[in-house]
Amino acid sequence: MFVLPYLLAGAFGVGLIKVGMLSVWVLVLGLALKLTISIIVLLAGLLGWQHTKK
């Protein structure tokens, strides 16, 4: 009977850790997406510059 609050608190703690890990993944993947888009725009600009330079 006294074990139930500890199990609930443990499950709540594990849930908070999982949500924290998920938020870190969202930040990392968002940063990777911004970096990838920046590289694509830079390469497209360089190709456009070379094309108009000729």
PDB file of C-alpha atoms in Angstrom:
ATOM      1  CA  MET A   1       0.000   0.000   0.000  1.00  0.00           C
ATOM      2  CA  PHE A   2       2.868   2.391   0.751  1.00  0.00           C
ATOM      3  CA  VAL A   3       4.781   1.461  -2.399  1.00  0.00           C
ATOM      4  CA  LEU A   4       2.276   3.034  -4.808  1.00  0.00           C
ATOM      5  CA  PRO A   5       3.308   6.694  -4.221  1.00  0.00           C
ATOM      6  CA  TYR A   6       6.959   5.790  -4.765  1.00  0.00           C
ATOM      7  CA  LEU A   7       6.133   3.994  -8.003  1.00  0.00           C
ATOM      8  CA  LEU A   8       4.090   6.967  -9.201  1.00  0.00           C
ATOM      9  CA  ALA A   9       6.867   9.408  -8.292  1.00  0.00           C
ATOM     10  CA  GLY A  10       9.423   7.200 -10.053  1.00  0.00           C
ATOM     11  CA  ALA A  11       7.278   6.943 -13.162  1.00  0.00           C
ATOM     12  CA  PHE A  12       6.757  10.718 -13.130  1.00  0.00           C
ATOM     13  CA  GLY A  13      10.504  11.267 -12.805  1.00  0.00           C
ATOM     14  CA  VAL A  14      11.260   8.913 -15.675  1.00  0.00           C
ATOM     15  CA  GLY A  15       8.623  10.688 -17.768  1.00  0.00           C
ATOM     16  CA  LEU A  16      10.220  14.072 -17.074  1.00  0.00           C
ATOM     17  CA  ILE A  17      13.643  12.715 -18.038  1.00  0.00           C
ATOM     18  CA  LYS A  18      12.225  11.341 -21.289  1.00  0.00           C
ATOM     19  CA  VAL A  19      10.584  14.693 -22.099  1.00  0.00           C
ATOM     20  CA  GLY A  20      13.878  16.465 -21.386  1.00  0.00           C
ATOM     21  CA  MET A  21      15.765  14.110 -23.669  1.00  0.00           C
ATOM     22  CA  LEU A  22      13.159  14.664 -26.377  1.00  0.00           C
ATOM     23  CA  SER A  23      13.492  18.435 -26.113  1.00  0.00           C
ATOM     24  CA  VAL A  24      17.276  18.122 -26.493  1.00  0.00           C
ATOM     25  CA  TRP A  25      16.772  16.016 -29.629  1.00  0.00           C
ATOM     26  CA  VAL A  26      14.399  18.640 -31.027  1.00  0.00           C
ATOM     27  CA  LEU A  27      17.032  21.349 -30.465  1.00  0.00           C
ATOM     28  CA  VAL A  28      19.792  19.261 -32.038  1.00  0.00           C
ATOM     29  CA  LEU A  29      17.717  18.290 -35.071  1.00  0.00           C
ATOM     30  CA  GLY A  30      16.525  21.880 -35.511  1.00  0.00           C
ATOM     31  CA  LEU A  31      20.122  23.084 -35.491  1.00  0.00           C
ATOM     32  CA  ALA A  32      21.098  20.399 -38.015  1.00  0.00           C
ATOM     33  CA  LEU A  33      18.197  21.439 -40.262  1.00  0.00           C
ATOM     34  CA  LYS A  34      19.201  25.113 -40.118  1.00  0.00           C
ATOM     35  CA  LEU A  35      22.801  24.210 -40.910  1.00  0.00           C
ATOM     36  CA  THR A  36      21.759  22.033 -43.854  1.00  0.00           C
ATOM     37  CA  ILE A  37      19.496  24.727 -45.283  1.00  0.00           C
ATOM     38  CA  SER A  38      22.272  27.307 -44.892  1.00  0.00           C
ATOM     39  CA  ILE A  39      24.729  25.077 -46.761  1.00  0.00           C
ATOM     40  CA  ILE A  40      22.210  24.470 -49.563  1.00  0.00           C
ATOM     41  CA  VAL A  41      21.525  28.196 -49.928  1.00  0.00           C
ATOM     42  CA  LEU A  42      25.269  28.944 -49.918  1.00  0.00           C
ATOM     43  CA  LEU A  43      25.987  26.320 -52.579  1.00  0.00           C
ATOM     44  CA  ALA A  44      23.079  27.541 -54.714  1.00  0.00           C
ATOM     45  CA  GLY A  45      24.409  31.090 -54.426  1.00  0.00           C
ATOM     46  CA  LEU A  46      27.893  29.992 -55.432  1.00  0.00           C
ATOM     47  CA  LEU A  47      26.559  28.098 -58.438  1.00  0.00           C
ATOM     48  CA  GLY A  48      24.439  31.093 -59.442  1.00  0.00           C
ATOM     49  CA  TRP A  49      27.437  33.396 -59.071  1.00  0.00           C
ATOM     50  CA  GLN A  50      29.591  31.154 -61.250  1.00  0.00           C
ATOM     51  CA  HIS A  51      26.829  30.935 -63.845  1.00  0.00           C
ATOM     52  CA  THR A  52      26.365  34.709 -64.103  1.00  0.00           C
ATOM     53  CA  LYS A  53      30.129  35.313 -63.984  1.00  0.00           C
ATOM     54  CA  LYS A  54      30.702  33.499 -67.297  1.00  0.00           C
TER      55      LYS A  54
END
